[in-house]
Tab-separated table of C-alpha atoms (C1' of nucleotides) in Angstrom:
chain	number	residue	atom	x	y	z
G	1	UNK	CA	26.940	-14.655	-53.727
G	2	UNK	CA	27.381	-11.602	-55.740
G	3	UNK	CA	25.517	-8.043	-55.716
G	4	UNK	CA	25.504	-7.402	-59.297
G	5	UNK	CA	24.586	-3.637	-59.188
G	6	UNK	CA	27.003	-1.548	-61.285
G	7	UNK	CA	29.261	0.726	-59.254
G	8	UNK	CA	27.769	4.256	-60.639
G	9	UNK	CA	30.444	6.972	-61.456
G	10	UNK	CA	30.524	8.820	-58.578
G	11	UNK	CA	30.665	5.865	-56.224
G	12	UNK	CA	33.172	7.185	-53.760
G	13	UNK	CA	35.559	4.069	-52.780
G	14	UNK	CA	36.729	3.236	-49.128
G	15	UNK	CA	40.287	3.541	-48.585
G	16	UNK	CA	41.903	0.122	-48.910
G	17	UNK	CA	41.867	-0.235	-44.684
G	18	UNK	CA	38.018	-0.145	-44.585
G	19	UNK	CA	37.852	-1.853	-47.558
G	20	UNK	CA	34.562	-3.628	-45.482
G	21	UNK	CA	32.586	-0.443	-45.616
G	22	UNK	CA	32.493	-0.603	-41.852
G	23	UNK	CA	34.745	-1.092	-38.946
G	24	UNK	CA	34.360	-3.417	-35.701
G	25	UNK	CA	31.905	-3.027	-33.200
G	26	UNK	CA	33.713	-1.589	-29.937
G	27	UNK	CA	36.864	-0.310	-31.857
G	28	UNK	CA	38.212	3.159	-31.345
G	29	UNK	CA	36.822	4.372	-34.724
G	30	UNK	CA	32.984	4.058	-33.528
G	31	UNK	CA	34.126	5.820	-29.884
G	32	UNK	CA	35.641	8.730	-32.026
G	33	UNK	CA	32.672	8.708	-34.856
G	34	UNK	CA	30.151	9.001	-32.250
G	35	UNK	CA	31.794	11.623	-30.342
G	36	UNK	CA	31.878	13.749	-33.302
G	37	UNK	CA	28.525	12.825	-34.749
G	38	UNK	CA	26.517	13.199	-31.144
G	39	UNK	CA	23.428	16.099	-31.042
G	40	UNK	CA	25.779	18.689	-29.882
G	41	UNK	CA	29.005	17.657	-31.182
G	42	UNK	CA	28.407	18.592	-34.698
G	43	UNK	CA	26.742	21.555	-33.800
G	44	UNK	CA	29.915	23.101	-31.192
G	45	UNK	CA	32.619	21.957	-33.845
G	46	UNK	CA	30.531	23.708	-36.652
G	47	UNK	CA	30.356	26.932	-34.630
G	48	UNK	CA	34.315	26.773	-33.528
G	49	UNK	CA	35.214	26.588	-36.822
G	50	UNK	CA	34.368	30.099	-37.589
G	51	UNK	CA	36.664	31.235	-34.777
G	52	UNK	CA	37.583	30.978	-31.359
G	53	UNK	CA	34.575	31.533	-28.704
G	54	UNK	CA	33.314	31.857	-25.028
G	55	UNK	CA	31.576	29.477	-23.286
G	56	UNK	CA	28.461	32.193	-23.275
G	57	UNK	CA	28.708	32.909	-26.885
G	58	UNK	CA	29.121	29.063	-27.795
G	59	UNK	CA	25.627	28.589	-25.559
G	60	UNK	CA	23.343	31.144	-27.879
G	61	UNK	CA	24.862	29.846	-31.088
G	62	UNK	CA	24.153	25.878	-30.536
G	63	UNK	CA	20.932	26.956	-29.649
G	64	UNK	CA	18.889	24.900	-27.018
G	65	UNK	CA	21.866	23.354	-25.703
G	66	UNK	CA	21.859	23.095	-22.007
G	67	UNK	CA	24.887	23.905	-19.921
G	68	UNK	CA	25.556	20.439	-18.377
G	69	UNK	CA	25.504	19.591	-22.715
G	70	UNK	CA	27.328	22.312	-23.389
G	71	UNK	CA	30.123	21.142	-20.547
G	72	UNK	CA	30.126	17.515	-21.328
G	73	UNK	CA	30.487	17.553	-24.775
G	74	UNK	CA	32.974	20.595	-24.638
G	75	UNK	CA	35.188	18.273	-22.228
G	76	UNK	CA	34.804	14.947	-24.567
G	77	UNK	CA	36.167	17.028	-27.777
G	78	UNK	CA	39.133	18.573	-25.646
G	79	UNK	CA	39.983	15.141	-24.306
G	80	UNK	CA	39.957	14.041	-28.171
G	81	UNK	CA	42.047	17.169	-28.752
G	82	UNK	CA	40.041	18.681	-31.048
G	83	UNK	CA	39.437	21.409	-29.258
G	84	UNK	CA	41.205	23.782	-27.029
G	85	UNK	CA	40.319	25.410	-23.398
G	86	UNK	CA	42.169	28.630	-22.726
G	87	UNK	CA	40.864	29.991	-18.765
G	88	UNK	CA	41.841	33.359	-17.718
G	89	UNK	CA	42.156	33.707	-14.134
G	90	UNK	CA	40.417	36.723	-14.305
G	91	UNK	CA	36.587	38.090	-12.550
G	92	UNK	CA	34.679	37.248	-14.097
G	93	UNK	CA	35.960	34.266	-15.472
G	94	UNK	CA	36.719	34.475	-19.410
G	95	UNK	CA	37.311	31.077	-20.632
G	96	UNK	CA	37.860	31.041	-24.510
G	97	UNK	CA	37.053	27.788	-26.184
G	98	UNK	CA	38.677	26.761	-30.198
G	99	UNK	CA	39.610	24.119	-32.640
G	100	UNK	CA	43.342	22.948	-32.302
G	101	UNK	CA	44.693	21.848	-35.903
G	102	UNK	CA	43.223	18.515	-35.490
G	103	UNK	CA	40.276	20.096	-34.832
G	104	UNK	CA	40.243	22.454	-37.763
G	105	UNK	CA	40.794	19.277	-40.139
G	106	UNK	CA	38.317	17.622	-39.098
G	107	UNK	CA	35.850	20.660	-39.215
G	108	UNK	CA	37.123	20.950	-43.008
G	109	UNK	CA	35.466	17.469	-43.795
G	110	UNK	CA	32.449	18.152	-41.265
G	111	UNK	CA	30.948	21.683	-42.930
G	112	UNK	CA	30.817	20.347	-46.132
G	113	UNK	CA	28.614	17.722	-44.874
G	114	UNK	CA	26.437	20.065	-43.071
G	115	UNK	CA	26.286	22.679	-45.700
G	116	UNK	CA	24.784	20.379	-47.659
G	117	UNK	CA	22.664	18.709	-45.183
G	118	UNK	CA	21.904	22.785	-45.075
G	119	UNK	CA	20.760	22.573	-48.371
G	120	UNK	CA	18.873	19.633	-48.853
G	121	UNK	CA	17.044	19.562	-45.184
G	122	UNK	CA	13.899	21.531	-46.521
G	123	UNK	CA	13.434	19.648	-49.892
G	124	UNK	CA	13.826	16.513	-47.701
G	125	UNK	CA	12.262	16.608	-44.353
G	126	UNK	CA	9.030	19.047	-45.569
G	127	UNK	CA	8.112	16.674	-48.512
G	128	UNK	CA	7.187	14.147	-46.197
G	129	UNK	CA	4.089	13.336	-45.033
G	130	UNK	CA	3.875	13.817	-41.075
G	131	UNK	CA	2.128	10.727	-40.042
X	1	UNK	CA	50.826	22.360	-29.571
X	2	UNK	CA	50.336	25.361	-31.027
X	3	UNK	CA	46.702	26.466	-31.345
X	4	UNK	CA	45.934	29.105	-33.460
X	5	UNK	CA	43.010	31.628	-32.328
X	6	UNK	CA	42.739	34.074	-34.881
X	7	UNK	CA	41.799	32.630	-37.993
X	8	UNK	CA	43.919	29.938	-38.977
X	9	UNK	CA	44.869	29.411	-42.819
X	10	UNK	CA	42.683	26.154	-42.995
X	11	UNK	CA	39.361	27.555	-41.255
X	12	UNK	CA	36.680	27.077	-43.555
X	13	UNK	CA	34.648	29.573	-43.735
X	14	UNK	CA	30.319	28.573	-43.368
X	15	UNK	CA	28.347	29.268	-46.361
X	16	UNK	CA	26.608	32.525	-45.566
X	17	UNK	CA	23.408	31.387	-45.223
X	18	UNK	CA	24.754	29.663	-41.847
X	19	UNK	CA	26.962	32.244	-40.815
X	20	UNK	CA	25.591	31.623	-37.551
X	21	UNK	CA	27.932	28.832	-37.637
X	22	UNK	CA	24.192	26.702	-36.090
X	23	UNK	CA	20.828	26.810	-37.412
X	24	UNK	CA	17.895	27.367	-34.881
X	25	UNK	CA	16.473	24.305	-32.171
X	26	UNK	CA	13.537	21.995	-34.521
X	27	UNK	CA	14.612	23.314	-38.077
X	28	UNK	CA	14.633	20.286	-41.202
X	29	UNK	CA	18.771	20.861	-41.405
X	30	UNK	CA	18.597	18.978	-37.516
X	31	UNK	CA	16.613	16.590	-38.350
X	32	UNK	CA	18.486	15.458	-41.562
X	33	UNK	CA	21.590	15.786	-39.511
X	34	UNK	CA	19.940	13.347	-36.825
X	35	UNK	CA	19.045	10.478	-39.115
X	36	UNK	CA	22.279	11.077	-41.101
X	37	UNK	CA	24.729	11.045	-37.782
X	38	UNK	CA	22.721	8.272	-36.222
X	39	UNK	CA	25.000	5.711	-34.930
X	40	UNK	CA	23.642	3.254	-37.761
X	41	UNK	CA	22.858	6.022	-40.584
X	42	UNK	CA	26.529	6.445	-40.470
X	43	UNK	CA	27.802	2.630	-41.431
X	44	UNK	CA	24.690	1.996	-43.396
X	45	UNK	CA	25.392	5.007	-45.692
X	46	UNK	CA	28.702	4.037	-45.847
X	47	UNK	CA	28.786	0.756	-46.276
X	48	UNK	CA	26.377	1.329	-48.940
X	49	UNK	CA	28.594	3.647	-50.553
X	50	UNK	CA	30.564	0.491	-51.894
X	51	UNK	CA	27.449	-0.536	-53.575
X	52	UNK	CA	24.261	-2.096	-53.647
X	53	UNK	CA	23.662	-4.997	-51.347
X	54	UNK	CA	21.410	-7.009	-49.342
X	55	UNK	CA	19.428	-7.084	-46.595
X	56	UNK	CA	21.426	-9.901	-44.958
X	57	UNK	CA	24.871	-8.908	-45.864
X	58	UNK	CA	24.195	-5.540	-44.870
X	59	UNK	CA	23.738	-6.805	-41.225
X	60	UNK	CA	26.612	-8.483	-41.610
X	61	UNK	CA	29.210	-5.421	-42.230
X	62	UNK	CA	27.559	-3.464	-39.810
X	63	UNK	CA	28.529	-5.625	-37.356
X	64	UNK	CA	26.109	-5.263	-33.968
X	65	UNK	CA	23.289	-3.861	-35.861
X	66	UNK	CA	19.992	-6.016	-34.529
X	67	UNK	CA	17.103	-6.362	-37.188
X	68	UNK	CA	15.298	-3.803	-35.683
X	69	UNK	CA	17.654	-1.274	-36.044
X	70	UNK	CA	18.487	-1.960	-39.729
X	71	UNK	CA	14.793	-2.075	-40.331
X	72	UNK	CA	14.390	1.509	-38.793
X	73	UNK	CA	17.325	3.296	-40.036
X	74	UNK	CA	16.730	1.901	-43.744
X	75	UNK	CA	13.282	2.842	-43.644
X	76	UNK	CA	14.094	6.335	-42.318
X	77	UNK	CA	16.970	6.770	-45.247
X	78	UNK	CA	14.471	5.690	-47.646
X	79	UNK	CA	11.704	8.256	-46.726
X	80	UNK	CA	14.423	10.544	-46.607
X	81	UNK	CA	15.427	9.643	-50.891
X	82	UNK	CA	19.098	8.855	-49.614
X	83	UNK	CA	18.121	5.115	-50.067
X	84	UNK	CA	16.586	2.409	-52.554
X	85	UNK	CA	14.872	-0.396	-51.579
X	86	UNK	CA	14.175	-3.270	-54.004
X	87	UNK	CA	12.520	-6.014	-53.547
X	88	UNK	CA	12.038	-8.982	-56.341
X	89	UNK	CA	8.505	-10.927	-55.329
X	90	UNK	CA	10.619	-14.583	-54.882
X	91	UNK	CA	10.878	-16.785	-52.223
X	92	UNK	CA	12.889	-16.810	-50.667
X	93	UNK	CA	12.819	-13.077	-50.549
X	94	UNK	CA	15.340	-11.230	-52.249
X	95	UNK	CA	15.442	-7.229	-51.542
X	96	UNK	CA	18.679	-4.918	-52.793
X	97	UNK	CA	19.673	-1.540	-50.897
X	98	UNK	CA	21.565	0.902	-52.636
X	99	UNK	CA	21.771	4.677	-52.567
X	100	UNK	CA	20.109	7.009	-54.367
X	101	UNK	CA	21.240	10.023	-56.466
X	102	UNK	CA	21.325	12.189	-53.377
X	103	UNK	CA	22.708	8.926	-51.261
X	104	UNK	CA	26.018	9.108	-53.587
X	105	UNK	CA	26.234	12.510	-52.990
X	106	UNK	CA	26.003	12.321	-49.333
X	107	UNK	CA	28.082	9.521	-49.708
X	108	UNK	CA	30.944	11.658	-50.892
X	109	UNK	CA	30.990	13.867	-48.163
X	110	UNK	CA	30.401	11.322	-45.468
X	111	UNK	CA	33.525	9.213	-46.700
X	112	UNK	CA	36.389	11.606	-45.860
X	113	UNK	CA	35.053	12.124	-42.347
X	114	UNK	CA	35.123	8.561	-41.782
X	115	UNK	CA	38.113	7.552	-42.784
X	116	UNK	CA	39.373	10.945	-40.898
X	117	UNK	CA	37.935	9.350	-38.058
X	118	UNK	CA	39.373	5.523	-39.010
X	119	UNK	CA	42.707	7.486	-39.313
X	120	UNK	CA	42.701	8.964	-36.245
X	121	UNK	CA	40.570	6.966	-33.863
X	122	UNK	CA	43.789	5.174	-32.358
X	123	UNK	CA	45.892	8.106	-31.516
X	124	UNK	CA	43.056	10.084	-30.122
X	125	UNK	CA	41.209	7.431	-28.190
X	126	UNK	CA	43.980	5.376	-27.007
X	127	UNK	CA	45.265	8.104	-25.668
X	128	UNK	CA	48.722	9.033	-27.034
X	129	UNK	CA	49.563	12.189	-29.137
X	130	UNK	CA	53.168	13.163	-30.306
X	131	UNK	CA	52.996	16.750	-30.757
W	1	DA	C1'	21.007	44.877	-0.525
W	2	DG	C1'	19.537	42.356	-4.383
W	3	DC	C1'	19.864	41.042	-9.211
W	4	DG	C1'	22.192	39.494	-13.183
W	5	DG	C1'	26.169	37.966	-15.755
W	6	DT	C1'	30.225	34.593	-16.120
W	7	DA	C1'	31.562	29.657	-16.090
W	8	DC	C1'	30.867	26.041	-14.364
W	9	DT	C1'	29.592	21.138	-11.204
W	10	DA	C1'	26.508	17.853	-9.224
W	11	DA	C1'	22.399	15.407	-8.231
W	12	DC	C1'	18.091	13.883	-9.740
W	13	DT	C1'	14.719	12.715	-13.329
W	14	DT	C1'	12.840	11.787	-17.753
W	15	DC	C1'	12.674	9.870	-22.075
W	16	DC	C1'	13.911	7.890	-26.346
W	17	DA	C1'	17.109	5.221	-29.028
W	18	DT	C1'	18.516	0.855	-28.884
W	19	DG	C1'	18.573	-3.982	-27.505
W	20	DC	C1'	16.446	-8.457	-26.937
W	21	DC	C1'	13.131	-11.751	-27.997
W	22	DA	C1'	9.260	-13.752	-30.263
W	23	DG	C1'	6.531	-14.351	-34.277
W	24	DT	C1'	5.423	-14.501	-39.608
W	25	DA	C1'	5.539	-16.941	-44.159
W	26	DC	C1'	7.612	-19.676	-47.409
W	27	DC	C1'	11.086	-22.784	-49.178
W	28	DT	C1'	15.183	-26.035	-48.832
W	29	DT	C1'	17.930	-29.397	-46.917
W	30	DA	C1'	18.666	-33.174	-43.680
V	1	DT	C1'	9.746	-33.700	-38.994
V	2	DA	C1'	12.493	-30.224	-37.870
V	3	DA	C1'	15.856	-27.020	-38.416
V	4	DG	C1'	17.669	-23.124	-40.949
V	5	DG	C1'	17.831	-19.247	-44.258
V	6	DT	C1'	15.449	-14.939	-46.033
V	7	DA	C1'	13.355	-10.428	-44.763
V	8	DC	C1'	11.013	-8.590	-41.974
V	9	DT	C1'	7.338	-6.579	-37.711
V	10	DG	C1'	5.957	-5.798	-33.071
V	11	DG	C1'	6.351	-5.707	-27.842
V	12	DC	C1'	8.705	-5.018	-23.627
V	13	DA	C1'	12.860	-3.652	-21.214
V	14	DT	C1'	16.719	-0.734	-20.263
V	15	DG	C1'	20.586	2.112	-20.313
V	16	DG	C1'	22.561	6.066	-21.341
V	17	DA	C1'	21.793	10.560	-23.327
V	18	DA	C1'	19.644	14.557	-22.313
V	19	DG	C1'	16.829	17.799	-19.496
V	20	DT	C1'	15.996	20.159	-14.994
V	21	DT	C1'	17.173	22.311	-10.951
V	22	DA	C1'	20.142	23.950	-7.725
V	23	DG	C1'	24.452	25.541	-5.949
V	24	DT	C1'	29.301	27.987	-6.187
V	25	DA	C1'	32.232	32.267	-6.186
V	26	DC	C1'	32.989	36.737	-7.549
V	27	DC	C1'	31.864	41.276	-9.450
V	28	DG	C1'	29.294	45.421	-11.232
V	29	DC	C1'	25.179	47.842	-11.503
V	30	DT	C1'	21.236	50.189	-9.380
DNA sequence: AGCGGTACTAACTTCCATGCCAGTACCTTA
DNA sequence: TAAGGTACTGGCATGGAAGTTAGTACCGCT
């Protein structure tokens, strides 16, 4: 049977492909999503896409990420190729990390998303009652 | 692959007020982001983006959601305004979902990233890339 | 000589999100 | 009578995400 509840004008419609609102369980879509949506996935992507960065400069900006985090989710997004690893054999090291162009389109859809998450958080999370 | 470092055309640029690129460890803007990138805030936002709908089919489209789970992550969305519950006092129970105001808007910005994702999941996680 | 910075890896532990199952209450259909 | 659908709630279990600690290799500073 039928939801009856009248699409409201800014109802944002699914591409034709997802036309189910949501994909298979266990298909490469939720692998990908979840990459980019982990604790410290947003947060590294969001701070690439202002530039490229070092591994010690990436560490204070995502702030309380650990370095075994830092590493792991670093090494999922460069396997996805969203992001890019540049080592200079040099003492001390110098390893540069940034968004490839795949990266950089997806950060283009992701800040939005956070700047308003920005926005809203305080009007959101403090107006609720704690217990 | 070439992987611009300085500043490519499409880097979007933070609004100021996170020019950090992050905001700090336990602030409302991670929190929001938590219950919005949870692995189920993700497909129930979105599959509520298509409209209103019911408890039952919405366990249905997100496929390998448990009861429990729904439960929680609607009643988290709710508290959080991005969701409306609505229940009619019949038996057997009837109760509608739909998003809110705020939902829609949310909505909007969570669509393109997912189908980004839907678009790319296969050539990223299975592997292959041809350029 | 000893400390701190750079960029990690690995092993061990903790903890929470999630999963699984059972129960509730009422009605309908077989 | 019993099974099944609707919309849940609560308890226990667990797996994987995350935290913690330690170690590596080299250098520059004091």
């Amino acid at each position: 049977m039928e939801v009856s509840t009248a699409d409201p004008a800014h109802a944002m419609r699914l591409p034709a492909a997802l036309a189910d609102g949501v994909f298979p369980a266990g298909c490469p879509s939720r692998t990908l999503l979840d990459h980019i949506t982990s604790k410290w996935g947003v947060l590294i992507l969001l701070a690439l896409s202002e530039g490229g960065q070092r591994w010690s400069e990436l560490r204070r900006r995502a702030e309380g990420v650990s370095e075994k985090m830092l590493a792991q989710t670093l090494k999922t997004l460069e396997r996805d190729g969203l992001v890019s690893r540049k080592a200079q054999p040099v003492i001390p090291p110098r390893v540069d990390y940034s968004l490839t162009e795949r990266g950089y389109e997806l950060s283009a859809l992701l800040v939005p998303l956070v700047a308003w998450a920005f926005e809203n958080a305080d009007d959101i999370i403090n107006g609720q009652r704690t217990d």
